[in-house]
Amino acid sequence: MRQLLEDGRERRMPLFGHGATSGRNVTGSPPTMMDIAIYVYYYFLYIVFRFRSLTGVGPLPEPRSRPRVPSCRMPLLSGCRRIGDNRGCGRLGDVLRVGLTGGIGAGKSAVARMLAGHGAVVIDADAIAREVVAVGTPGLLAVVAEFGPHLLRADGSLDREALGAVVFADSAARRRLEAITHPLVGAEAVRRMAAAPSDAVVVYDVPLLVEAGLSGGYDVIVVVEAPPGVRLARLEARGLGREQALARMANQASDSARRAVADILLDNSGSLEDLRARVDEVWTSLRGRCP
């Protein structure tokens, strides 16, 4: 991490070990070997993303096919399409890890709320992304060091709208931001997933699952879809300008890239009632997985 000194110079802040700010993890206890392993892994990801942004290497390639573990063959759903064999065996303990993704405006967050209502443990990547750049965090210090203090509001918090205007208009800037935030979000998500009950269905709500190459880390991947025109209308109804909405849609993975990693395609082009009925079927199928 980097920290701004009073004279404007930068000072590196190690994540752990000699020179670290505390030498303890977020709970206040000494770091365990698992803590250290997680930080080493995500610091490695940080270096990779940083290398890409500095050398001008383009976005991550389209994801390759994931290896399949023995199939549980979840039943086809009347409102969904299944792509290939579904997974669910060979999981860590009895936890079923579900990756939930979809393009902006597709309705992914609505699906996550419905699954939470059924009892799923939902880990919201967007919410974590806000937490890791909250006031006083190393993440915020790193963002300010990279993009400048003009992105801070009067109360010291990050002006997310101003930052969004920068990164969605500049793919290189977006990769620089991702190099800071993705390792932090990933580490926190791992901790929350590890804390879930052993028989839980853990839903990781992550918009950039495909873009970040995370498709191999889940037992089942659910992709929420809606036609581009429907998504655009929803975004405009939220108050997002048409040009901004189109730019954000263009900066995300294509529908075909998301379908390539999907185990379940969930159509959300209709009403909220239609979506709720389909989510009910998805939940029944997830709970009926093999032991």
Short mmCIF file of C-alpha atoms in Angstrom, two decimals:
data_model
loop_
_atom_site.label_atom_id
_atom_site.label_comp_id
_atom_site.label_asym_id
_atom_site.label_seq_id
_atom_site.Cartn_x
_atom_site.Cartn_y
_atom_site.Cartn_z
CA MET A 1 0.00 0.00 0.00
CA ARG A 2 1.05 3.61 -0.29
CA GLN A 3 0.59 6.47 2.14
CA LEU A 4 1.01 10.18 1.40
CA LEU A 5 3.57 11.95 3.57
CA GLU A 6 3.20 15.60 4.55
CA ASP A 7 5.51 16.72 1.72
CA GLY A 8 3.43 14.86 -0.83
CA ARG A 9 5.83 11.96 -1.29
CA GLU A 10 4.64 8.38 -1.09
CA ARG A 11 5.63 5.79 1.48
CA ARG A 12 5.01 2.08 0.97
CA MET A 13 2.92 0.40 3.64
CA PRO A 14 3.55 -3.37 3.92
CA LEU A 15 0.53 -5.57 4.43
CA PHE A 16 2.17 -7.61 7.16
CA GLY A 17 5.57 -8.47 8.64
CA HIS A 18 8.32 -5.99 9.57
CA GLY A 19 7.11 -2.41 9.15
CA ALA A 20 3.41 -3.26 9.00
CA THR A 21 1.11 -0.85 10.73
CA SER A 22 -0.10 -3.26 13.39
CA GLY A 23 1.21 -6.81 12.88
CA ARG A 24 -2.30 -8.03 13.70
CA ASN A 25 -5.30 -9.00 11.65
CA VAL A 26 -8.65 -7.20 11.56
CA THR A 27 -9.86 -8.98 14.68
CA GLY A 28 -6.95 -7.69 16.74
CA SER A 29 -5.39 -11.13 17.20
CA PRO A 30 -1.97 -12.16 15.82
CA PRO A 31 -2.13 -13.19 12.14
CA THR A 32 -2.60 -16.88 11.48
CA MET A 33 -0.97 -18.83 8.69
CA MET A 34 -4.28 -18.59 6.81
CA ASP A 35 -4.24 -14.78 7.15
CA ILE A 36 -0.71 -14.68 5.78
CA ALA A 37 -1.53 -17.04 2.91
CA ILE A 38 -4.57 -14.97 1.92
CA TYR A 39 -2.59 -11.72 1.96
CA VAL A 40 0.29 -13.23 -0.04
CA TYR A 41 -2.15 -14.49 -2.66
CA TYR A 42 -4.01 -11.21 -3.05
CA TYR A 43 -0.85 -9.14 -2.92
CA PHE A 44 0.36 -11.27 -5.83
CA LEU A 45 -2.88 -10.40 -7.68
CA TYR A 46 -2.24 -6.73 -6.90
CA ILE A 47 1.23 -6.97 -8.48
CA VAL A 48 -0.20 -8.67 -11.59
CA PHE A 49 -2.89 -6.03 -12.08
CA ARG A 50 -0.36 -3.28 -11.39
CA PHE A 51 2.00 -4.71 -13.99
CA ARG A 52 -0.83 -4.72 -16.52
CA SER A 53 -1.70 -1.07 -15.86
CA LEU A 54 1.93 0.10 -16.06
CA THR A 55 2.85 -1.84 -19.18
CA GLY A 56 -0.34 -1.09 -21.08
CA VAL A 57 -1.34 -4.72 -21.37
CA GLY A 58 -4.98 -4.93 -22.37
CA PRO A 59 -7.91 -6.29 -20.36
CA LEU A 60 -7.94 -9.85 -19.12
CA PRO A 61 -8.64 -12.40 -21.87
CA GLU A 62 -11.91 -14.17 -22.22
CA PRO A 63 -12.16 -16.90 -19.57
CA ARG A 64 -11.21 -20.41 -20.58
CA SER A 65 -13.45 -23.34 -19.92
CA ARG A 66 -13.41 -24.36 -16.26
CA PRO A 67 -12.62 -27.89 -15.18
CA ARG A 68 -15.74 -29.73 -14.10
CA VAL A 69 -15.99 -31.69 -10.88
CA PRO A 70 -18.40 -34.65 -10.65
CA SER A 71 -21.87 -33.45 -11.55
CA CYS A 72 -24.90 -33.27 -9.27
CA ARG A 73 -27.19 -32.73 -12.27
CA MET A 74 -29.52 -30.16 -10.82
CA PRO A 75 -32.90 -30.36 -12.54
CA LEU A 76 -33.70 -27.97 -15.37
CA LEU A 77 -35.77 -25.00 -14.26
CA SER A 78 -38.85 -23.89 -16.13
CA GLY A 79 -37.72 -20.24 -16.21
CA CYS A 80 -34.00 -20.89 -16.65
CA ARG A 81 -31.52 -22.56 -18.95
CA ARG A 82 -28.71 -24.78 -17.75
CA ILE A 83 -25.39 -24.68 -19.61
CA GLY A 84 -23.43 -27.94 -19.49
CA ASP A 85 -23.06 -29.99 -16.30
CA ASN A 86 -23.74 -28.29 -13.01
CA ARG A 87 -21.29 -28.71 -10.19
CA GLY A 88 -21.80 -29.05 -6.48
CA CYS A 89 -19.79 -32.13 -5.46
CA GLY A 90 -16.27 -31.86 -4.17
CA ARG A 91 -17.00 -28.65 -2.24
CA LEU A 92 -15.15 -27.33 0.78
CA GLY A 93 -17.14 -28.91 3.61
CA ASP A 94 -20.87 -28.80 2.86
CA VAL A 95 -20.97 -25.13 1.84
CA LEU A 96 -22.31 -24.56 -1.66
CA ARG A 97 -20.50 -21.64 -3.24
CA VAL A 98 -22.70 -19.83 -5.78
CA GLY A 99 -21.29 -17.10 -8.01
CA LEU A 100 -24.01 -14.63 -8.99
CA THR A 101 -23.31 -12.18 -11.79
CA GLY A 102 -24.92 -10.25 -14.61
CA GLY A 103 -24.57 -7.06 -16.59
CA ILE A 104 -25.46 -3.71 -15.07
CA GLY A 105 -29.23 -3.30 -15.07
CA ALA A 106 -29.90 -7.03 -15.50
CA GLY A 107 -31.39 -7.37 -12.00
CA LYS A 108 -28.62 -9.26 -10.23
CA SER A 109 -29.13 -7.36 -6.96
CA ALA A 110 -32.85 -8.17 -6.97
CA VAL A 111 -32.00 -11.86 -7.36
CA ALA A 112 -29.50 -11.63 -4.49
CA ARG A 113 -32.14 -10.09 -2.20
CA MET A 114 -34.63 -12.84 -3.06
CA LEU A 115 -32.05 -15.57 -2.39
CA ALA A 116 -31.19 -13.91 0.94
CA GLY A 117 -34.89 -14.02 1.78
CA HIS A 118 -34.77 -17.79 1.27
CA GLY A 119 -31.86 -18.07 3.70
CA ALA A 120 -28.77 -17.79 1.52
CA VAL A 121 -25.68 -16.11 2.96
CA VAL A 122 -25.10 -13.28 0.48
CA ILE A 123 -21.69 -11.67 0.12
CA ASP A 124 -22.10 -8.41 -1.79
CA ALA A 125 -18.92 -7.47 -3.68
CA ASP A 126 -20.18 -3.92 -4.33
CA ALA A 127 -20.84 -3.36 -0.62
CA ILE A 128 -17.39 -4.67 0.26
CA ALA A 129 -15.89 -2.44 -2.44
CA ARG A 130 -17.39 0.58 -0.66
CA GLU A 131 -16.15 -0.61 2.72
CA VAL A 132 -12.52 -1.08 1.62
CA VAL A 133 -12.30 2.57 0.51
CA ALA A 134 -14.15 4.04 3.52
CA VAL A 135 -12.63 6.92 5.47
CA GLY A 136 -9.45 5.90 7.26
CA THR A 137 -8.81 2.69 5.31
CA PRO A 138 -5.59 1.78 3.50
CA GLY A 139 -7.71 1.34 0.38
CA LEU A 140 -8.78 4.98 0.40
CA LEU A 141 -5.19 6.11 0.95
CA ALA A 142 -4.11 4.05 -2.05
CA VAL A 143 -6.89 5.43 -4.29
CA VAL A 144 -6.06 9.03 -3.33
CA ALA A 145 -2.34 8.41 -3.91
CA GLU A 146 -3.13 7.00 -7.37
CA PHE A 147 -5.82 9.41 -8.59
CA GLY A 148 -5.40 12.55 -6.49
CA PRO A 149 -7.03 14.24 -3.46
CA HIS A 150 -9.57 16.06 -5.65
CA LEU A 151 -11.67 12.88 -5.47
CA LEU A 152 -12.30 13.41 -1.75
CA ARG A 153 -15.43 15.09 -0.44
CA ALA A 154 -15.31 17.74 2.28
CA ASP A 155 -15.87 15.09 4.97
CA GLY A 156 -12.89 13.06 3.74
CA SER A 157 -14.96 10.34 2.06
CA LEU A 158 -14.44 9.19 -1.52
CA ASP A 159 -16.53 10.89 -4.19
CA ARG A 160 -17.55 7.68 -5.94
CA GLU A 161 -19.43 9.50 -8.70
CA ALA A 162 -16.36 11.56 -9.62
CA LEU A 163 -14.14 8.48 -9.53
CA GLY A 164 -16.64 6.57 -11.66
CA ALA A 165 -16.61 9.32 -14.27
CA VAL A 166 -12.82 8.91 -14.51
CA VAL A 167 -12.52 5.13 -14.64
CA PHE A 168 -15.49 4.36 -16.87
CA ALA A 169 -14.12 6.75 -19.49
CA ASP A 170 -10.56 5.38 -19.36
CA SER A 171 -9.89 1.64 -19.38
CA ALA A 172 -6.29 2.13 -18.19
CA ALA A 173 -7.54 4.13 -15.19
CA ARG A 174 -10.11 1.43 -14.47
CA ARG A 175 -7.40 -1.23 -14.41
CA ARG A 176 -5.34 0.92 -12.01
CA LEU A 177 -8.32 1.18 -9.69
CA GLU A 178 -9.02 -2.56 -9.93
CA ALA A 179 -5.38 -3.27 -9.05
CA ILE A 180 -6.02 -1.50 -5.72
CA THR A 181 -9.52 -2.64 -4.86
CA HIS A 182 -9.79 -6.20 -6.21
CA PRO A 183 -7.23 -7.74 -3.81
CA LEU A 184 -8.88 -5.99 -0.85
CA VAL A 185 -12.39 -7.05 -1.86
CA GLY A 186 -11.22 -10.61 -2.56
CA ALA A 187 -9.53 -10.99 0.83
CA GLU A 188 -12.61 -9.77 2.70
CA ALA A 189 -14.89 -12.04 0.65
CA VAL A 190 -12.71 -15.06 1.51
CA ARG A 191 -12.97 -14.23 5.22
CA ARG A 192 -16.76 -13.92 5.07
CA MET A 193 -17.17 -17.11 3.09
CA ALA A 194 -15.01 -18.98 5.60
CA ALA A 195 -17.23 -17.72 8.43
CA ALA A 196 -20.46 -19.05 6.88
CA PRO A 197 -22.25 -22.02 8.51
CA SER A 198 -21.04 -25.37 7.24
CA ASP A 199 -24.35 -26.23 5.53
CA ALA A 200 -24.95 -22.78 4.02
CA VAL A 201 -25.63 -21.75 0.46
CA VAL A 202 -23.19 -18.87 0.07
CA VAL A 203 -24.03 -16.50 -2.78
CA TYR A 204 -21.21 -14.23 -3.90
CA ASP A 205 -22.87 -11.29 -5.65
CA VAL A 206 -20.10 -9.99 -7.91
CA PRO A 207 -20.64 -7.86 -11.03
CA LEU A 208 -17.13 -8.45 -12.42
CA LEU A 209 -16.93 -12.21 -11.90
CA VAL A 210 -16.09 -12.80 -15.56
CA GLU A 211 -13.91 -9.71 -16.01
CA ALA A 212 -11.77 -10.61 -12.98
CA GLY A 213 -11.39 -14.26 -14.02
CA LEU A 214 -13.10 -15.60 -10.88
CA SER A 215 -15.34 -18.20 -12.51
CA GLY A 216 -13.30 -21.16 -11.30
CA GLY A 217 -13.92 -20.49 -7.63
CA TYR A 218 -17.58 -21.51 -7.40
CA ASP A 219 -19.64 -24.69 -7.39
CA VAL A 220 -22.48 -23.10 -9.38
CA ILE A 221 -22.54 -19.88 -11.39
CA VAL A 222 -25.86 -18.12 -11.93
CA VAL A 223 -25.96 -15.44 -14.64
CA VAL A 224 -28.87 -12.99 -14.68
CA GLU A 225 -29.75 -11.76 -18.16
CA ALA A 226 -31.94 -9.11 -19.74
CA PRO A 227 -31.91 -7.59 -23.24
CA PRO A 228 -29.68 -4.49 -23.62
CA GLY A 229 -32.68 -2.25 -24.30
CA VAL A 230 -34.39 -3.37 -21.09
CA ARG A 231 -31.21 -2.84 -19.08
CA LEU A 232 -30.72 0.63 -20.56
CA ALA A 233 -34.28 1.63 -19.70
CA ARG A 234 -33.79 0.46 -16.10
CA LEU A 235 -30.57 2.43 -15.75
CA GLU A 236 -32.16 5.59 -17.12
CA ALA A 237 -35.07 5.11 -14.70
CA ARG A 238 -32.50 5.12 -11.87
CA GLY A 239 -31.28 8.53 -13.00
CA LEU A 240 -28.19 7.46 -14.92
CA GLY A 241 -27.65 9.42 -18.12
CA ARG A 242 -27.98 7.52 -21.38
CA GLU A 243 -24.35 8.06 -22.43
CA GLN A 244 -23.08 7.06 -18.99
CA ALA A 245 -25.26 3.97 -18.98
CA LEU A 246 -24.08 2.89 -22.43
CA ALA A 247 -20.44 3.47 -21.44
CA ARG A 248 -20.80 1.30 -18.34
CA MET A 249 -22.50 -1.46 -20.29
CA ALA A 250 -19.75 -1.36 -22.92
CA ASN A 251 -17.03 -1.62 -20.26
CA GLN A 252 -18.40 -4.89 -18.90
CA ALA A 253 -18.07 -8.40 -20.26
CA SER A 254 -20.25 -9.36 -23.19
CA ASP A 255 -23.35 -11.51 -22.83
CA SER A 256 -21.58 -14.33 -24.65
CA ALA A 257 -18.63 -14.19 -22.22
CA ARG A 258 -20.99 -14.48 -19.24
CA ARG A 259 -22.91 -17.33 -20.85
CA ALA A 260 -19.64 -19.19 -21.40
CA VAL A 261 -19.15 -19.59 -17.63
CA ALA A 262 -22.82 -19.97 -16.65
CA ASP A 263 -24.33 -23.05 -15.07
CA ILE A 264 -27.77 -21.41 -14.83
CA LEU A 265 -29.05 -18.57 -17.02
CA LEU A 266 -31.79 -16.65 -15.28
CA ASP A 267 -33.96 -14.51 -17.59
CA ASN A 268 -35.09 -11.22 -16.04
CA SER A 269 -36.71 -9.53 -18.99
CA GLY A 270 -40.19 -9.73 -17.49
CA SER A 271 -41.94 -8.64 -14.30
CA LEU A 272 -40.72 -8.84 -10.72
CA GLU A 273 -43.29 -11.59 -10.09
CA ASP A 274 -41.86 -13.63 -12.97
CA LEU A 275 -38.38 -13.20 -11.53
CA ARG A 276 -39.48 -14.23 -8.04
CA ALA A 277 -41.00 -17.45 -9.37
CA ARG A 278 -37.78 -18.30 -11.19
CA VAL A 279 -35.63 -17.50 -8.17
CA ASP A 280 -37.85 -19.78 -6.06
CA GLU A 281 -37.07 -22.61 -8.49
CA VAL A 282 -33.36 -21.82 -8.42
CA TRP A 283 -33.36 -21.93 -4.62
CA THR A 284 -35.17 -25.27 -4.52
CA SER A 285 -32.62 -26.67 -6.93
CA LEU A 286 -29.66 -25.32 -4.94
CA ARG A 287 -30.98 -26.73 -1.67
CA GLY A 288 -31.54 -30.08 -3.33
CA ARG A 289 -27.88 -30.45 -4.25
CA CYS A 290 -26.04 -33.72 -3.56
CA PRO A 291 -24.57 -34.08 -0.06
#
